[in-house]
CSV table of C-alpha atoms and ligand atoms in Angstrom, one decimal:
chain,number,residue,atom,x,y,z
A,337,UNK,CA,102.5,97.3,111.8
A,338,UNK,CA,101.6,93.6,112.2
A,339,UNK,CA,100.8,93.4,108.3
A,340,UNK,CA,104.2,94.9,108.1
A,341,UNK,CA,106.0,92.8,110.3
A,342,UNK,CA,104.8,90.3,107.3
A,343,UNK,CA,106.0,91.4,104.9
A,344,UNK,CA,109.5,91.9,106.1
A,345,UNK,CA,109.5,88.1,107.5
A,346,UNK,CA,107.8,87.1,104.5
A,347,UNK,CA,110.1,89.2,102.3
A,348,UNK,CA,113.5,90.3,103.5
A,349,UNK,CA,115.4,87.1,104.8
A,350,UNK,CA,118.5,88.7,104.0
A,351,UNK,CA,117.6,92.2,104.1
A,352,UNK,CA,120.7,93.1,103.6
A,353,UNK,CA,121.4,91.3,100.1
A,354,UNK,CA,120.3,92.4,96.8
A,355,UNK,CA,118.1,90.1,94.5
A,356,UNK,CA,118.4,91.1,90.7
A,357,UNK,CA,115.3,92.3,89.1
A,358,UNK,CA,115.0,92.6,85.1
A,359,UNK,CA,113.9,96.1,83.9
A,360,UNK,CA,110.6,95.1,81.8
A,361,UNK,CA,108.6,98.2,81.2
A,362,UNK,CA,110.7,101.6,80.7
A,363,UNK,CA,107.5,104.9,80.7
A,364,UNK,CA,108.6,108.3,80.4
A,365,UNK,CA,106.9,110.7,82.0
A,366,UNK,CA,108.3,113.7,82.2
A,367,UNK,CA,111.8,115.1,81.5
A,368,UNK,CA,113.3,114.4,84.1
A,369,UNK,CA,111.1,111.7,85.9
A,370,UNK,CA,111.0,107.9,85.2
A,371,UNK,CA,109.1,104.9,86.2
A,372,UNK,CA,110.6,101.7,86.2
A,373,UNK,CA,108.6,97.6,86.1
A,374,UNK,CA,111.3,95.1,87.8
A,375,UNK,CA,109.4,92.0,87.5
A,376,UNK,CA,110.4,89.3,89.7
A,377,UNK,CA,112.1,86.2,89.2
A,378,UNK,CA,113.2,83.5,91.1
A,379,UNK,CA,112.6,83.7,94.7
A,380,UNK,CA,110.0,86.5,94.4
A,381,UNK,CA,107.7,85.3,92.2
A,382,UNK,CA,105.6,88.4,93.1
A,383,UNK,CA,106.7,91.4,95.5
A,384,UNK,CA,103.6,91.9,98.5
A,385,UNK,CA,103.8,95.7,99.7
A,386,UNK,CA,102.2,97.6,101.4
A,387,UNK,CA,101.4,101.4,100.9
A,388,UNK,CA,104.4,103.6,101.2
A,389,UNK,CA,106.8,101.0,101.6
A,390,UNK,CA,110.2,101.8,99.8
A,391,UNK,CA,112.9,99.4,98.9
A,392,UNK,CA,116.8,99.9,97.8
A,393,UNK,CA,117.0,100.0,95.0
A,394,UNK,CA,121.2,99.0,93.7
A,395,UNK,CA,122.6,100.5,90.1
A,396,UNK,CA,125.2,98.0,89.5
A,397,UNK,CA,127.7,99.4,90.0
A,398,UNK,CA,127.0,103.4,91.0
A,399,UNK,CA,125.4,102.7,93.7
A,400,UNK,CA,122.5,101.6,96.3
A,401,UNK,CA,119.3,104.3,96.6
A,402,UNK,CA,115.9,103.9,98.8
A,403,UNK,CA,112.7,104.7,95.9
A,404,UNK,CA,108.8,103.9,97.3
A,405,UNK,CA,107.6,101.8,95.8
A,406,UNK,CA,104.7,103.1,93.4
A,407,UNK,CA,102.9,100.3,91.8
A,408,UNK,CA,99.6,98.6,92.4
A,409,UNK,CA,99.7,96.6,96.0
A,410,UNK,CA,96.9,94.8,94.6
A,411,UNK,CA,98.9,93.3,91.9
A,412,UNK,CA,102.1,92.3,93.0
A,413,UNK,CA,103.8,90.9,90.1
A,414,UNK,CA,104.6,93.5,89.0
A,415,UNK,CA,107.8,95.7,91.0
A,416,UNK,CA,106.7,99.0,90.0
A,417,UNK,CA,109.5,102.8,90.7
A,418,UNK,CA,109.2,105.7,89.5
A,419,UNK,CA,111.8,107.6,90.1
A,420,UNK,CA,113.3,111.4,89.5
A,421,UNK,CA,116.8,112.4,88.0
A,422,UNK,CA,119.0,113.6,90.7
A,423,UNK,CA,121.8,112.8,91.3
A,424,UNK,CA,124.4,109.8,90.5
A,425,UNK,CA,122.3,106.9,90.9
A,426,UNK,CA,118.9,108.4,89.7
A,427,UNK,CA,120.7,109.4,86.3
A,428,UNK,CA,122.7,106.3,86.1
A,429,UNK,CA,118.8,104.7,87.1
A,430,UNK,CA,117.5,106.5,84.2
A,431,UNK,CA,120.5,105.5,81.5
A,432,UNK,CA,118.5,102.3,82.4
A,433,UNK,CA,117.1,99.9,79.7
A,434,UNK,CA,113.8,97.2,79.2
A,435,UNK,CA,116.2,94.0,80.1
A,436,UNK,CA,119.2,95.5,81.9
A,437,UNK,CA,119.3,94.2,85.7
A,438,UNK,CA,118.6,96.2,88.5
A,439,UNK,CA,119.3,95.0,92.7
A,440,UNK,CA,116.6,95.1,95.1
A,441,UNK,CA,116.8,95.2,99.0
A,442,UNK,CA,113.3,95.2,100.3
A,443,UNK,CA,110.5,96.2,101.3
A,444,UNK,CA,111.0,98.2,103.9
A,445,UNK,CA,109.1,101.3,106.3
A,446,UNK,CA,106.2,101.7,107.7
A,447,UNK,CA,103.0,101.7,105.4
A,448,UNK,CA,100.2,104.7,104.9
A,449,UNK,CA,96.9,104.4,107.4
A,450,UNK,CA,94.8,103.0,104.7
A,451,UNK,CA,93.2,100.6,107.4
A,452,UNK,CA,93.0,103.0,109.8
A,453,UNK,CA,91.3,105.5,107.5
A,454,UNK,CA,88.2,103.4,107.0
A,455,UNK,CA,85.4,105.1,107.7
A,456,UNK,CA,87.2,109.1,107.5
A,457,UNK,CA,87.2,111.3,104.4
A,458,UNK,CA,91.0,110.9,103.2
A,459,UNK,CA,92.9,113.9,101.8
A,460,UNK,CA,95.6,113.3,99.9
A,461,UNK,CA,98.8,115.7,99.7
A,462,UNK,CA,101.2,115.5,97.3
A,463,UNK,CA,104.2,117.6,96.2
A,464,UNK,CA,106.0,116.5,93.0
A,465,UNK,CA,107.6,113.1,93.1
A,466,UNK,CA,105.6,113.0,96.3
A,467,UNK,CA,102.7,111.4,94.5
A,468,UNK,CA,104.7,108.3,93.2
A,469,UNK,CA,104.4,107.7,97.0
A,470,UNK,CA,100.6,107.8,97.9
A,471,UNK,CA,99.7,106.2,94.1
A,472,UNK,CA,100.6,102.7,96.4
A,473,UNK,CA,97.7,104.1,99.2
A,474,UNK,CA,95.8,106.1,96.6
A,475,UNK,CA,94.8,102.5,95.4
A,476,UNK,CA,94.1,100.7,98.1
A,477,UNK,CA,91.5,103.3,99.0
A,478,UNK,CA,90.1,102.7,95.4
A,479,UNK,CA,89.8,99.6,95.6
A,480,UNK,CA,87.6,99.4,98.6
A,481,UNK,CA,85.4,102.7,97.8
A,482,UNK,CA,82.8,101.8,99.7
A,483,UNK,CA,84.8,101.8,103.0
A,484,UNK,CA,85.9,105.5,103.7
A,485,UNK,CA,83.9,109.3,102.9
A,486,UNK,CA,85.2,111.2,100.9
A,487,UNK,CA,88.9,111.2,99.1
A,488,UNK,CA,90.3,114.0,97.7
A,489,UNK,CA,93.9,114.5,96.4
A,490,UNK,CA,95.2,117.9,96.3
A,491,UNK,CA,98.3,117.9,93.9
A,492,UNK,CA,100.9,120.5,93.1
A,493,UNK,CA,103.6,120.1,91.1
A,494,UNK,CA,106.5,122.8,89.4
A,495,UNK,CA,104.6,123.1,85.8
A,496,UNK,CA,102.1,121.9,83.6
A,497,UNK,CA,105.3,119.4,81.9
A,498,UNK,CA,106.1,118.0,85.4
A,499,UNK,CA,102.7,116.8,86.2
A,500,UNK,CA,102.7,112.9,86.6
A,501,UNK,CA,100.9,110.0,85.4
A,502,UNK,CA,98.6,112.1,83.5
A,503,UNK,CA,96.8,109.4,81.6
A,504,UNK,CA,96.0,108.6,85.3
A,505,UNK,CA,94.7,111.3,86.3
A,506,UNK,CA,92.6,112.0,84.3
A,507,UNK,CA,90.6,108.6,84.0
A,508,UNK,CA,90.4,109.1,87.4
A,509,UNK,CA,89.0,112.5,87.2
A,510,UNK,CA,85.8,111.6,85.2
A,511,UNK,CA,85.4,109.4,88.7
A,512,UNK,CA,82.0,111.0,90.6
A,513,UNK,CA,83.7,108.6,93.5
A,514,UNK,CA,87.0,111.1,93.6
A,515,UNK,CA,88.2,114.8,93.8
A,516,UNK,CA,90.9,115.6,92.1
A,517,UNK,CA,92.7,119.6,92.1
A,518,UNK,CA,96.2,119.7,90.4
A,519,UNK,CA,98.0,123.4,90.5
A,520,UNK,CA,100.9,124.4,89.1
A,521,UNK,CA,104.1,126.8,90.0
A,522,UNK,CA,103.5,128.5,86.7
A,523,UNK,CA,101.8,128.0,83.3
A,524,UNK,CA,101.7,129.8,80.4
A,525,UNK,CA,98.5,130.7,78.9
A,526,UNK,CA,97.4,127.8,77.2
A,527,UNK,CA,97.1,126.1,81.1
A,528,UNK,CA,93.2,126.1,82.1
A,529,UNK,CA,94.2,124.8,85.8
A,530,UNK,CA,95.3,126.2,89.0
A,531,UNK,CA,97.9,128.1,89.9
A,532,UNK,CA,99.5,128.7,93.2
A,533,UNK,CA,101.2,126.2,95.6
A,534,UNK,CA,99.2,122.7,97.2
A,535,UNK,CA,98.6,124.3,100.3
A,536,UNK,CA,95.9,127.1,99.0
A,537,UNK,CA,93.9,124.1,97.6
A,538,UNK,CA,93.0,123.2,101.3
A,539,UNK,CA,90.7,126.0,101.9
A,540,UNK,CA,88.1,124.5,99.8
A,541,UNK,CA,88.9,121.0,99.4
A,542,UNK,CA,85.3,119.2,100.4
A,543,UNK,CA,86.0,117.1,103.5
A,544,UNK,CA,85.0,117.5,106.7
A,545,UNK,CA,88.4,118.2,109.0
A,546,UNK,CA,87.3,116.6,112.6
A,547,UNK,CA,86.6,113.2,110.2
A,548,UNK,CA,89.4,113.2,108.3
A,549,UNK,CA,93.1,111.1,107.5
A,550,UNK,CA,95.4,113.4,105.5
A,551,UNK,CA,98.8,111.7,103.9
A,552,UNK,CA,100.9,114.3,103.1
A,553,UNK,CA,104.2,113.8,100.9
A,554,UNK,CA,106.3,115.8,99.9
A,555,UNK,CA,109.6,118.0,100.5
A,556,UNK,CA,109.7,118.8,103.7
A,557,UNK,CA,109.1,122.0,103.4
A,558,UNK,CA,106.1,121.4,101.7
A,559,UNK,CA,104.5,118.8,104.2
A,560,UNK,CA,104.8,121.5,106.9
A,561,UNK,CA,103.3,124.4,105.6
A,562,UNK,CA,100.6,121.3,104.1
A,563,UNK,CA,100.7,120.2,108.2
A,564,UNK,CA,99.9,123.5,109.4
A,565,UNK,CA,96.9,125.2,106.5
A,566,UNK,CA,95.3,121.3,107.4
A,567,UNK,CA,95.2,122.1,111.4
A,568,UNK,CA,93.8,125.8,110.6
A,569,UNK,CA,91.0,123.9,108.9
A,570,UNK,CA,90.6,121.9,111.8
A,571,UNK,CA,92.0,118.0,110.6
A,572,UNK,CA,93.9,117.1,114.0
A,573,UNK,CA,97.6,116.9,113.7
A,574,UNK,CA,97.4,112.9,114.7
A,575,UNK,CA,94.9,112.4,112.2
A,576,UNK,CA,97.8,113.2,109.6
A,577,UNK,CA,100.0,111.3,108.5
A,578,UNK,CA,103.3,112.7,106.7
A,579,UNK,CA,106.9,110.3,104.9
A,580,UNK,CA,110.1,111.3,105.5
A,581,UNK,CA,113.1,111.4,103.2
A,582,UNK,CA,116.5,111.0,104.7
A,583,UNK,CA,119.8,109.6,103.3
A,584,UNK,CA,120.2,105.7,103.8
A,585,UNK,CA,122.3,102.6,103.4
A,586,UNK,CA,121.1,100.0,105.5
A,587,UNK,CA,117.9,100.2,105.7
A,588,UNK,CA,117.5,98.0,108.9
A,589,UNK,CA,118.4,100.6,111.6
A,590,UNK,CA,121.6,99.6,112.5
A,591,UNK,CA,124.3,102.2,110.5
A,592,UNK,CA,122.3,105.7,112.3
A,593,UNK,CA,122.6,107.2,108.8
A,594,UNK,CA,118.6,108.1,108.2
A,595,UNK,CA,118.3,109.4,111.9
A,596,UNK,CA,116.3,112.1,112.8
A,597,UNK,CA,115.7,113.0,116.3
A,598,UNK,CA,114.8,110.4,117.4
A,599,UNK,CA,114.2,108.3,115.5
A,600,UNK,CA,115.1,106.4,113.1
A,601,UNK,CA,113.6,106.6,109.2
A,602,UNK,CA,114.4,102.6,107.2
A,603,UNK,CA,112.9,100.9,110.7
A,604,UNK,CA,110.2,103.6,112.9
A,605,UNK,CA,109.4,105.1,109.5
A,606,UNK,CA,108.6,106.9,106.9
A,607,UNK,CA,105.2,107.3,106.9
A,608,UNK,CA,104.6,109.1,111.1
A,609,UNK,CA,102.0,111.1,112.0
A,610,UNK,CA,102.5,114.9,112.5
A,611,UNK,CA,102.7,115.1,115.6
A,612,UNK,CA,105.4,111.9,116.2
A,613,UNK,CA,107.4,114.3,114.5
A,614,UNK,CA,106.1,118.3,114.6
A,615,UNK,CA,109.1,119.3,116.8
A,616,UNK,CA,111.5,117.9,114.8
A,617,UNK,CA,110.4,119.2,112.4
A,618,UNK,CA,110.4,122.9,113.2
A,619,UNK,CA,114.6,122.5,113.6
A,620,UNK,CA,117.0,123.2,111.9
A,621,UNK,CA,120.6,120.7,111.0
A,622,UNK,CA,117.9,117.7,112.6
B,1329,UNK,CA,67.7,139.1,93.2
B,1330,UNK,CA,69.3,138.8,95.7
B,1331,UNK,CA,70.8,142.6,97.6
B,1332,UNK,CA,73.9,143.3,97.7
B,1333,UNK,CA,74.1,143.4,101.5
B,1334,UNK,CA,72.9,139.9,101.6
B,1335,UNK,CA,75.4,138.8,99.5
B,1336,UNK,CA,78.6,140.7,101.0
B,1337,UNK,CA,77.2,139.4,104.4
B,1338,UNK,CA,77.7,135.9,103.0
B,1339,UNK,CA,81.4,136.3,101.9
B,1340,UNK,CA,84.7,135.0,103.0
B,1341,UNK,CA,85.5,138.1,103.2
B,1342,UNK,CA,83.5,140.5,104.9
B,1343,UNK,CA,82.6,137.7,107.0
B,1344,UNK,CA,81.6,139.1,110.5
B,1345,UNK,CA,81.8,142.4,109.6
B,1346,UNK,CA,79.2,145.0,110.9
B,1347,UNK,CA,75.5,145.1,109.5
B,1348,UNK,CA,75.4,148.9,109.2
B,1349,UNK,CA,79.4,149.1,107.9
B,1350,UNK,CA,77.5,145.6,104.9
B,1351,UNK,CA,74.7,148.3,104.2
B,1352,UNK,CA,77.2,151.2,103.2
B,1353,UNK,CA,79.9,149.1,102.0
B,1354,UNK,CA,76.2,148.1,99.3
B,1355,UNK,CA,76.5,150.8,97.9
B,1356,UNK,CA,79.8,150.6,96.3
B,1357,UNK,CA,78.9,147.1,94.9
B,1358,UNK,CA,78.0,146.5,91.3
B,1359,UNK,CA,77.3,142.9,89.6
B,1360,UNK,CA,80.3,141.4,86.5
B,1361,UNK,CA,80.9,139.0,84.1
B,1362,UNK,CA,83.9,138.6,82.4
B,1363,UNK,CA,83.4,135.5,79.0
B,1364,UNK,CA,86.4,132.9,78.8
B,1365,UNK,CA,89.4,134.8,77.7
B,1366,UNK,CA,88.2,138.2,78.7
B,1367,UNK,CA,90.4,140.7,81.0
B,1368,UNK,CA,89.3,142.0,84.0
B,1369,UNK,CA,91.8,144.6,84.0
B,1370,UNK,CA,95.2,144.1,82.3
B,1371,UNK,CA,98.9,145.5,83.8
B,1372,UNK,CA,99.7,149.1,83.8
B,1373,UNK,CA,95.4,150.5,83.7
B,1374,UNK,CA,93.7,152.4,86.4
B,1375,UNK,CA,92.8,150.0,89.1
B,1376,UNK,CA,89.5,151.2,89.9
B,1377,UNK,CA,87.7,148.0,92.0
B,1378,UNK,CA,88.2,144.8,93.8
B,1379,UNK,CA,86.6,142.1,93.0
B,1380,UNK,CA,85.1,139.6,95.0
B,1381,UNK,CA,85.1,136.2,92.6
B,1382,UNK,CA,81.3,134.8,92.8
B,1383,UNK,CA,81.5,131.6,91.1
B,1384,UNK,CA,84.4,131.1,88.2
B,1385,UNK,CA,88.2,131.1,87.5
B,1386,UNK,CA,90.7,134.3,86.9
B,1387,UNK,CA,94.4,133.9,86.3
B,1388,UNK,CA,96.3,136.9,87.5
B,1389,UNK,CA,99.0,136.8,83.8
B,1390,UNK,CA,101.9,138.7,83.9
B,1391,UNK,CA,104.7,139.2,80.4
B,1392,UNK,CA,107.2,138.0,80.4
B,1393,UNK,CA,109.5,138.7,76.8
B,1394,UNK,CA,110.9,136.2,76.4
B,1395,UNK,CA,108.5,133.5,78.0
B,1396,UNK,CA,105.3,135.0,76.4
B,1397,UNK,CA,101.6,135.6,79.1
B,1398,UNK,CA,103.0,133.7,82.5
B,1399,UNK,CA,99.9,132.9,85.2
B,1400,UNK,CA,101.6,133.6,88.3
B,1401,UNK,CA,98.9,132.7,90.7
B,1402,UNK,CA,94.8,131.8,89.6
B,1403,UNK,CA,92.0,133.4,91.8
B,1404,UNK,CA,88.5,131.3,92.8
B,1405,UNK,CA,85.3,131.0,93.8
B,1406,UNK,CA,84.9,133.4,97.1
B,1407,UNK,CA,88.2,134.5,96.6
B,1408,UNK,CA,89.5,138.2,96.7
B,1409,UNK,CA,90.8,139.9,93.0
B,1410,UNK,CA,92.5,143.0,93.8
B,1411,UNK,CA,94.4,145.4,96.0
B,1412,UNK,CA,95.8,148.0,93.9
B,1413,UNK,CA,92.8,150.5,94.6
B,1414,UNK,CA,93.9,150.6,97.7
B,1415,UNK,CA,96.9,151.9,97.6
B,1416,UNK,CA,98.7,155.4,95.6
B,1417,UNK,CA,99.2,155.6,92.0
B,1418,UNK,CA,95.9,152.3,91.7
B,1419,UNK,CA,97.4,151.3,88.9
B,1420,UNK,CA,97.2,147.2,88.1
B,1421,UNK,CA,100.3,145.5,88.4
B,1422,UNK,CA,99.5,142.7,86.8
B,1423,UNK,CA,96.9,141.4,84.4
B,1424,UNK,CA,93.6,139.6,85.3
B,1425,UNK,CA,92.3,137.5,82.5
B,1426,UNK,CA,88.8,135.1,83.2
B,1427,UNK,CA,89.6,131.5,82.3
B,1428,UNK,CA,86.2,130.6,82.0
B,1429,UNK,CA,83.1,132.4,82.3
B,1430,UNK,CA,83.6,134.1,86.0
B,1431,UNK,CA,80.6,136.2,87.8
B,1432,UNK,CA,82.3,138.8,90.8
B,1433,UNK,CA,81.2,141.7,92.3
B,1434,UNK,CA,83.0,145.1,91.8
B,1435,UNK,CA,83.8,147.1,94.3
B,1436,UNK,CA,83.8,150.4,93.3
B,1437,UNK,CA,87.4,151.4,94.5
B,1438,UNK,CA,87.3,154.9,94.8
B,1439,UNK,CA,83.4,154.9,96.5
B,1440,UNK,CA,85.1,152.1,98.8
B,1441,UNK,CA,88.4,155.0,100.0
B,1442,UNK,CA,86.2,158.1,100.6
B,1443,UNK,CA,84.0,155.9,102.7
B,1444,UNK,CA,87.3,154.7,104.9
B,1445,UNK,CA,88.5,157.8,105.2
B,1446,UNK,CA,85.4,159.6,106.8
B,1447,UNK,CA,84.8,157.0,108.7
B,1448,UNK,CA,88.3,155.5,109.8
B,1449,UNK,CA,87.1,152.4,111.8
B,1450,UNK,CA,85.4,150.7,109.0
B,1451,UNK,CA,88.6,152.1,107.0
B,1452,UNK,CA,90.8,149.8,110.1
B,1453,UNK,CA,88.4,147.2,109.3
B,1454,UNK,CA,89.1,147.1,105.9
B,1455,UNK,CA,92.6,147.3,106.3
B,1456,UNK,CA,92.9,144.6,108.5
B,1457,UNK,CA,91.1,142.3,106.1
B,1458,UNK,CA,92.8,142.9,103.7
B,1459,UNK,CA,96.6,142.0,105.6
B,1460,UNK,CA,95.3,138.8,105.9
B,1461,UNK,CA,94.6,138.0,102.2
B,1462,UNK,CA,97.6,139.9,101.4
B,1463,UNK,CA,100.0,138.3,103.7
B,1464,UNK,CA,98.5,134.1,102.7
B,1465,UNK,CA,99.5,134.9,99.2
B,1466,UNK,CA,102.6,136.8,100.6
B,1467,UNK,CA,103.2,133.1,102.3
B,1468,UNK,CA,102.2,131.3,99.2
B,1469,UNK,CA,104.1,133.2,97.4
B,1470,UNK,CA,107.2,132.7,99.4
B,1471,UNK,CA,106.6,128.8,98.8
B,1472,UNK,CA,106.8,129.6,95.4
B,1473,UNK,CA,109.4,131.2,94.7
B,1474,UNK,CA,111.7,128.8,97.4
B,1475,UNK,CA,110.6,126.1,94.3
B,1476,UNK,CA,108.8,123.8,97.3
B,1477,UNK,CA,108.8,120.5,94.7
B,1478,UNK,CA,112.5,120.3,95.2
C,1714,LIG,C1,112.3,106.8,102.0
C,1714,LIG,C2,112.4,106.5,101.1
C,1714,LIG,C3,112.1,107.5,99.7
C,1714,LIG,C4,112.0,107.8,98.5
C,1714,LIG,N1,111.7,107.7,97.8
C,1714,LIG,C5,111.7,108.3,96.4
C,1714,LIG,C6,110.8,108.3,95.2
C,1714,LIG,O1,110.3,106.9,95.1
C,1714,LIG,N2,111.2,108.2,94.4
C,1714,LIG,C7,111.9,109.2,93.8
C,1714,LIG,O2,112.7,110.1,92.6
C,1714,LIG,N3,113.1,109.6,95.0
C,1714,LIG,C8,113.0,109.0,96.5
C,1714,LIG,N4,113.6,109.3,97.5
C,1714,LIG,C9,114.9,110.4,97.3
C,1714,LIG,C10,115.9,109.8,96.2
C,1714,LIG,O3,116.3,107.8,97.5
C,1714,LIG,C11,117.3,110.2,95.8
C,1714,LIG,O4,116.3,111.3,95.3
C,1714,LIG,C12,118.2,109.7,96.2
C,1714,LIG,O5,118.7,108.9,96.8
C,1714,LIG,C13,119.7,110.4,94.9
C,1714,LIG,O6,120.5,109.6,95.0
C,1714,LIG,P1,121.3,110.7,93.7
C,1714,LIG,O7,122.9,109.8,94.1
C,1714,LIG,O8,121.1,110.2,92.7
C,1714,LIG,O9,121.9,111.8,93.9
C,1714,LIG,P2,122.9,112.3,95.1
C,1714,LIG,O10,124.2,112.0,94.1
C,1714,LIG,O11,123.3,111.8,95.9
C,1714,LIG,O12,122.7,114.0,94.9
C,1714,LIG,C14,122.8,115.0,93.6
C,1714,LIG,C15,122.0,115.8,93.9
C,1714,LIG,O13,120.6,116.1,93.8
C,1714,LIG,C16,120.3,116.8,95.7
C,1714,LIG,N5,119.5,115.2,96.4
C,1714,LIG,C17,119.5,114.4,96.5
C,1714,LIG,N6,117.8,114.0,97.2
C,1714,LIG,C18,117.4,114.5,96.3
C,1714,LIG,C19,115.9,114.8,96.6
C,1714,LIG,N7,115.3,113.9,97.3
C,1714,LIG,N8,114.9,115.6,95.4
C,1714,LIG,C20,116.0,117.0,95.3
C,1714,LIG,N9,117.8,116.8,95.0
C,1714,LIG,C21,117.7,115.7,95.7
C,1714,LIG,C22,122.2,116.8,96.4
C,1714,LIG,O14,121.2,117.5,96.9
C,1714,LIG,C23,122.1,117.1,95.4
C,1714,LIG,O15,122.5,118.5,94.9
C,1714,LIG,C24,113.1,108.6,98.7
C,1714,LIG,C25,114.4,108.8,99.5
C,1714,LIG,C26,113.8,108.2,101.2
C,1714,LIG,C27,114.2,108.4,102.4
C,1715,LIG,S1,119.6,103.7,107.0
C,1715,LIG,FE1,121.0,102.3,108.1
C,1715,LIG,S2,119.4,102.8,110.3
C,1715,LIG,FE2,118.4,103.6,108.9
């Protein structure tokens, strides 16, 4: 929390003003998902952030949306976001090219408990685009590998074509100190991996449930069922962290747009211990 | 080599089953192995067994005339494959193909049905075990059709 406040003091001098960044590189991750590498400039020579935090990205003349930072916190000279094109703003963002400008406000929000997880086994469970907000935490844990027990990544996505960060996953797979299991909802017979939802990977994943911190990111239904399955394995609910998504406007706790039960996701979240939201997640239309 | 009753006792599926029943069911067990790409069974064939996977991976497939052979699920070590042997018309609804070299215990369906019919306590116990497997798969299938990744 202290660390987070420091980031906010340093960077969000005026959290309501968007600063233009140049697009340095565009990576097509899949048919609907892309990564933008933004080059800090002006007063932003670097862009420090905590894993799990997000920025408000403004596509000029179209609109502003919250997108998590997906880059490496150890390399703050590059600001990286991975986005799935689903609607007006994200589709306009997909059309941007190298050299174009995009507005950035942030970083905002709470962080994955990377420090708190020291000494524990760490299980990352990602669903679809949810791998992007988890990637900075993975980078940070891997950068201090000896401080953690087992590290496991369980990743579920729709089909083999939807797998994000493919070459990086392959590189990580060749490490002996990280277990990666990928599963897809459907595939043709060329696919040699798992088929089935990501929750099916939990019962046999190699971690010690009582000594585990789990970080879960994906659509809400997936996170709910993942948390249930982790609890079935014996992971305490306050050791399970999830990242929530709600529509946002100000991202600074003023407008109330992102209210979820008693909390504002832009300010108190998006990362929460599961036990804090458990009862609200089960309610309809919250 | 371990006796079948020893092996069955150690599986998750038969965990906690009374030793006398384990011994009885061991009489229905045999070792099987499938090379990569080999079919364990095919859609429409008679369902005469279920399989406890010891090593390897099996893909459950469905043929779609437009998209070809689709994998709808994969099963790994210590998982149970097949319940069509339990219910008439005892036909496989999907095909099952070994993805990698797979070793399993095949449990003879006719042999099991006879034992369950003559001892309803065993039959009820086995049904409860299959119900758990089926509920887990149903839950997972629901999430799959919901397209939970958005
Ligand atoms: C804290 C936070 C972090 C986020 N991080 C990321 C990220 O790293 N990458 C990323 O791609 N997205 C992320 N999102 C989601 C992203 O903000 C939304 O996808 C975006 O706001 C949609 O805007 P749009 O104008 O393109 O879509 P709209 O025009 O608003 O919506 C168009 C259609 O898309 C659907 N839709 C809207 N949002 C989503 C969604 N999240 N998933 C699926 N369908 C949706 C709507 O229901 C609608 O049918 C995050 C959201 C929050 C709150
Ligand atoms: S977006 Fe305005 S209060 Fe959270």
